[in-house]
mmCIF file of C-alpha atoms in Angstrom:
data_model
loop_
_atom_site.group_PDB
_atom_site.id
_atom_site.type_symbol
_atom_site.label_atom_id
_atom_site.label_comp_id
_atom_site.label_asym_id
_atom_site.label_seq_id
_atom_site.Cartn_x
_atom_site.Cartn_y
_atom_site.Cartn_z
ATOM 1 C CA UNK H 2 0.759 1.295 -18.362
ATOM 2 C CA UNK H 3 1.180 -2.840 -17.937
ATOM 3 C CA UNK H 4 -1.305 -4.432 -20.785
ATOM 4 C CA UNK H 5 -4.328 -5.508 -20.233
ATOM 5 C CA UNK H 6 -4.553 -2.874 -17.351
ATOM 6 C CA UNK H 7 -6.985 0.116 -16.960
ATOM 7 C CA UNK H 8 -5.354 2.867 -16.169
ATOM 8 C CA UNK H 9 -7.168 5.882 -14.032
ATOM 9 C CA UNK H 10 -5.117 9.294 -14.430
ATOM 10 C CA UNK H 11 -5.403 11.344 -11.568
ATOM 11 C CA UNK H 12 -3.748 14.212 -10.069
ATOM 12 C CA UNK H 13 -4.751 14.455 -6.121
ATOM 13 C CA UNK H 14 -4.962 12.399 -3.379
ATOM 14 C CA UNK H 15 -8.641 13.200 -3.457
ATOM 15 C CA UNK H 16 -9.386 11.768 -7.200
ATOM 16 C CA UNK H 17 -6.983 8.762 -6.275
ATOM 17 C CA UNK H 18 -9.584 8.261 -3.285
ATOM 18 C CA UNK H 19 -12.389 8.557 -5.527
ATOM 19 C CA UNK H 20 -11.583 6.518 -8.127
ATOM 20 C CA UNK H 21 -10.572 3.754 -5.962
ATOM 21 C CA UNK H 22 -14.117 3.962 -4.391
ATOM 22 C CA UNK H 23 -15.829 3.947 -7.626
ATOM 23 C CA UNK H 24 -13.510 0.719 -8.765
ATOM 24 C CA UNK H 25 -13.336 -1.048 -5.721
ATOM 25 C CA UNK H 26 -16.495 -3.372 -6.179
ATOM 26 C CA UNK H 27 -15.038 -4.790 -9.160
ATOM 27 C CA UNK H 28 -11.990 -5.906 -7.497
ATOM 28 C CA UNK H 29 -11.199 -9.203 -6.089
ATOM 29 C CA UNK H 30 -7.807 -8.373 -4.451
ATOM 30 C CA UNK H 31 -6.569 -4.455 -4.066
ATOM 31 C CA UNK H 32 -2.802 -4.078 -3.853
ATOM 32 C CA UNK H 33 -1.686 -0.708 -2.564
ATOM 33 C CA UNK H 34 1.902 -0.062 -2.812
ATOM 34 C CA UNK H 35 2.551 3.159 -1.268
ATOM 35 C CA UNK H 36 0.416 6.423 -0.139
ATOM 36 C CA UNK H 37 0.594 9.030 -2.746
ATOM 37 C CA UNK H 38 0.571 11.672 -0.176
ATOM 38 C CA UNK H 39 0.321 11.174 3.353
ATOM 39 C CA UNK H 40 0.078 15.279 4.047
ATOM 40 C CA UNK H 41 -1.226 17.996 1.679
ATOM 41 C CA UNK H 42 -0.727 21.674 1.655
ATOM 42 C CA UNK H 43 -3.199 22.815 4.120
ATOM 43 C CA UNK H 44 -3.904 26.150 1.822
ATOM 44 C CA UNK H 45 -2.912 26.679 -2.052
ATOM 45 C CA UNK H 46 -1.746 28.974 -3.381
ATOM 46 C CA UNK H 47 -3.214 30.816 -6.219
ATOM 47 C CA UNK H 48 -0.041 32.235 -7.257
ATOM 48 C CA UNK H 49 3.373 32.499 -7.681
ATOM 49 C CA UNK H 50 5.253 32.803 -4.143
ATOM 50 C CA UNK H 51 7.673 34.807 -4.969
ATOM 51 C CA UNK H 52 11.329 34.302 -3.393
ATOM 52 C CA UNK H 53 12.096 36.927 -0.659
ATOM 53 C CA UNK H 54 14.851 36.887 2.692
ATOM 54 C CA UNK H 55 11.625 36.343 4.979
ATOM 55 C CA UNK H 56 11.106 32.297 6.387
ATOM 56 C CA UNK H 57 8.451 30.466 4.471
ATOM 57 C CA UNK H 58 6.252 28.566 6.526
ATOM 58 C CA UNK H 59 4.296 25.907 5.146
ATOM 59 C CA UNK H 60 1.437 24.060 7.014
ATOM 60 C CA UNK H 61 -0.226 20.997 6.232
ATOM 61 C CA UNK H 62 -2.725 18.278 6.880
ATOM 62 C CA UNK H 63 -3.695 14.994 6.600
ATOM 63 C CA UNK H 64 -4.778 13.326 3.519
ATOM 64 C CA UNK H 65 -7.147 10.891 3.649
ATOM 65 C CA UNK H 66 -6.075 7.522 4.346
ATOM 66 C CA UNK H 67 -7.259 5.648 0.717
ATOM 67 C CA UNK H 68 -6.327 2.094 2.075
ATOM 68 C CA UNK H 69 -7.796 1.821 4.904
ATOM 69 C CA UNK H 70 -11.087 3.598 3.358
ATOM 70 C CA UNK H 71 -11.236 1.078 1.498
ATOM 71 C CA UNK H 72 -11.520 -1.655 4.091
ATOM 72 C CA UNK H 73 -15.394 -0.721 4.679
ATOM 73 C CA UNK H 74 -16.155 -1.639 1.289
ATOM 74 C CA UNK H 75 -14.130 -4.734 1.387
ATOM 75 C CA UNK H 76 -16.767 -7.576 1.316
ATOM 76 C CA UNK H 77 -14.486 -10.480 0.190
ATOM 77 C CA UNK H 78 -12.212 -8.313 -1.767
ATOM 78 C CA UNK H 79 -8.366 -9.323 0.020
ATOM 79 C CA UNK H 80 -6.399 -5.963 0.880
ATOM 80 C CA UNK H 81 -2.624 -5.789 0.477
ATOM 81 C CA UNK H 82 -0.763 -3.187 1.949
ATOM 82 C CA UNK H 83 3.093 -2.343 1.792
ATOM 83 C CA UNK H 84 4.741 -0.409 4.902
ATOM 84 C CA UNK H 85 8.308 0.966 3.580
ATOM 85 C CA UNK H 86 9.809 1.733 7.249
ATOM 86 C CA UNK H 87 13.046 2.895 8.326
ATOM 87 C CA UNK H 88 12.789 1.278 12.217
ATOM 88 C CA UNK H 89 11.017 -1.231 13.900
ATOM 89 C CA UNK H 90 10.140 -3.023 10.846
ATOM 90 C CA UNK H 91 7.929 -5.915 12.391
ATOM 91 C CA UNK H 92 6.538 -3.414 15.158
ATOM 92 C CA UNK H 93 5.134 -0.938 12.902
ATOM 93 C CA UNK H 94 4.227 -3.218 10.300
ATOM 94 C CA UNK H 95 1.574 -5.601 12.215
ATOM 95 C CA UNK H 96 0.250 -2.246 13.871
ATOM 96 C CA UNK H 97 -0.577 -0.617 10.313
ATOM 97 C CA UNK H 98 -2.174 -4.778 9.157
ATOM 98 C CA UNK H 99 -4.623 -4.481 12.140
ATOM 99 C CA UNK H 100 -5.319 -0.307 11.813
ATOM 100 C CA UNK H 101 -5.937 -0.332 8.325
ATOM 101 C CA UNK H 102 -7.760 -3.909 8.252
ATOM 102 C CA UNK H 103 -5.537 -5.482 6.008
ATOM 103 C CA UNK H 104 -5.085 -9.219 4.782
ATOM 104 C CA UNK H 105 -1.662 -9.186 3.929
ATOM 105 C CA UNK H 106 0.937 -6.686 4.325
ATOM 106 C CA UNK H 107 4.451 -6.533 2.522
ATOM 107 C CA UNK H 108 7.046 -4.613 4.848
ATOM 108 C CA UNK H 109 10.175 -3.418 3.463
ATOM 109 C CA UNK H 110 13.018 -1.420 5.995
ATOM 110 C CA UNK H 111 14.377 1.497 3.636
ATOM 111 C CA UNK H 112 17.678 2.852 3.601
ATOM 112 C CA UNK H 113 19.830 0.102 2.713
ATOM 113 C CA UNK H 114 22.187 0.902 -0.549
ATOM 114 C CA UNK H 115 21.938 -2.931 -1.569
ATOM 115 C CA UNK H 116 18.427 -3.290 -1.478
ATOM 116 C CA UNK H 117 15.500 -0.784 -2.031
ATOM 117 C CA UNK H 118 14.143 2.202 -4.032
ATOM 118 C CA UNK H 119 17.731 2.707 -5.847
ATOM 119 C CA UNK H 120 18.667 -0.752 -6.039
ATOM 120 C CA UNK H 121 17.440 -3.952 -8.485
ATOM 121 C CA UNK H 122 17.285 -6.463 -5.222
ATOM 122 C CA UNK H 123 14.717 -6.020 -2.322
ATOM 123 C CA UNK H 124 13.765 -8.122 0.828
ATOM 124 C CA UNK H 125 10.537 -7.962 2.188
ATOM 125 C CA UNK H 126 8.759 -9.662 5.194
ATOM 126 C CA UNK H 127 5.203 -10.686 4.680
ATOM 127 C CA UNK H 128 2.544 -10.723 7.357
ATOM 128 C CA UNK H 129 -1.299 -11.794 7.215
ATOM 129 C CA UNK H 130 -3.977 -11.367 9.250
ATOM 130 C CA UNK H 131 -3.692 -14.141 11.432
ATOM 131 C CA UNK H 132 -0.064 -13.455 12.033
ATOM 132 C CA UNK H 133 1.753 -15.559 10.297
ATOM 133 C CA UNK H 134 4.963 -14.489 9.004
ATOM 134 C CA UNK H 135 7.384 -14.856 5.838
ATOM 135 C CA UNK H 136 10.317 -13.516 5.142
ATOM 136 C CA UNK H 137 11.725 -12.940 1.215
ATOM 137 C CA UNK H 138 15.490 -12.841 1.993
ATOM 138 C CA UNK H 139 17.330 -10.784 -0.601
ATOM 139 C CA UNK H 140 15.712 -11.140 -4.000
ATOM 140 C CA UNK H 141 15.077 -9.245 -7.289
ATOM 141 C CA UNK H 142 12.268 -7.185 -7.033
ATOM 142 C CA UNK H 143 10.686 -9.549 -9.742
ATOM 143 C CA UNK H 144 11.329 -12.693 -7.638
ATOM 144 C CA UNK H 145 9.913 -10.509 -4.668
ATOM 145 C CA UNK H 146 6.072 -9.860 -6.891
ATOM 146 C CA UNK H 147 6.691 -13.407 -7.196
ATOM 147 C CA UNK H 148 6.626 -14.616 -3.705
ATOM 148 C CA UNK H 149 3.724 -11.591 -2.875
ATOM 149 C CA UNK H 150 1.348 -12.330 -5.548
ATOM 150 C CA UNK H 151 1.819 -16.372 -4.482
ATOM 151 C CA UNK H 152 1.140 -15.640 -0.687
ATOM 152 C CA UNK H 153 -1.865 -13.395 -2.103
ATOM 153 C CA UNK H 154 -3.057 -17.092 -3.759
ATOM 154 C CA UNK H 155 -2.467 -18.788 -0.662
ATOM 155 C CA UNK H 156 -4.591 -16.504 1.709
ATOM 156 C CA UNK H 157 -7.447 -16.265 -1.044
ATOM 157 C CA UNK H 158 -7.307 -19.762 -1.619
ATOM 158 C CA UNK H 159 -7.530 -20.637 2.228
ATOM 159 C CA UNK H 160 -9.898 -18.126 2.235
ATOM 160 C CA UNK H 161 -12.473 -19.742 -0.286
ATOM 161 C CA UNK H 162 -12.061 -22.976 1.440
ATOM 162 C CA UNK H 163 -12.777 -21.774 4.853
ATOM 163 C CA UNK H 164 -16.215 -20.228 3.495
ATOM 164 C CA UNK H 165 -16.822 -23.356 1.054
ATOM 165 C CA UNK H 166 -16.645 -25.440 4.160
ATOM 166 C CA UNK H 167 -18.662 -23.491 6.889
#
């Protein structure tokens, strides 16, 4: 775990939820970086399923969506969001800022050997609420925290100022 960090083990999308409920209050900017499940196994198993010639058919349903939970209990808190997406980058990404009520979101297209999950570089393009846009280029994934934890400033900065002069 990074230092100076409190770390919350849990082991469901459920406890995830719940602890970021129970935490959220004492947050002044909440940075989720990916869904830890977006389906779950609609029953469990209490068992072994044992391996036999017949098809397996496995049904699930939706988690629930932790992010955009969380925007009811915003207040001030800033939400950042990331949206890994494999088409339509810009498309999906501004619909899943305005569904989940985001302030910021950092959307990454997947896929690409040179940049990515596998790979030490990334790109990213980063859109707030009000629309405006910024793309990374091709950067090291530190260089890339970098440039998202600065535009994080910027909005919460602008953001202060706005309510310090109304």
């Amino acid at each position: 775990p990074p230092r100076g960090c409190e770390t919350i083990a849990v082991r469901t999308a459920a406890e995830m939820n719940d602890a970021m409920r129970a935490r959220v209050t004492d947050s002044d900017v909440v940075v989720m970086v990916a869904a830890v499940a977006d389906y779950r196994p609609r029953r469990a198993a209490s068992a072994k399923i044992k391996k036999s010639e017949a098809a397996l058919t496995l049904e699930l349903e939706r988690t629930d969506d932790i992010l955009a939970g969380l925007a009811g209990a915003r207040g001030r808190r800033m939400l950042i969001g990331f949206a890994a997406e494999t088409d339509d980058l810009r498309a999906n990404a501004v619909k899943k800022l305005a569904c989940k009520g985001l302030d910021l979101i950092v959307a990454n297209a997947v896929g690409a050997a040179d940049r990515g999950f596998d790979a030490s570089m990334n790109s990213a393009l980063l859109i707030d609420a009000a629309g405006n846009e910024r793309e990374s280029g091709l950067v090291s994934k530190d260089e890339l925290a970098d440039r998202i934890w600065d535009e994080a400033q910027r909005l919460r900065s602008s953001r202060n100022r706005a309510i310090r002069e109304a």
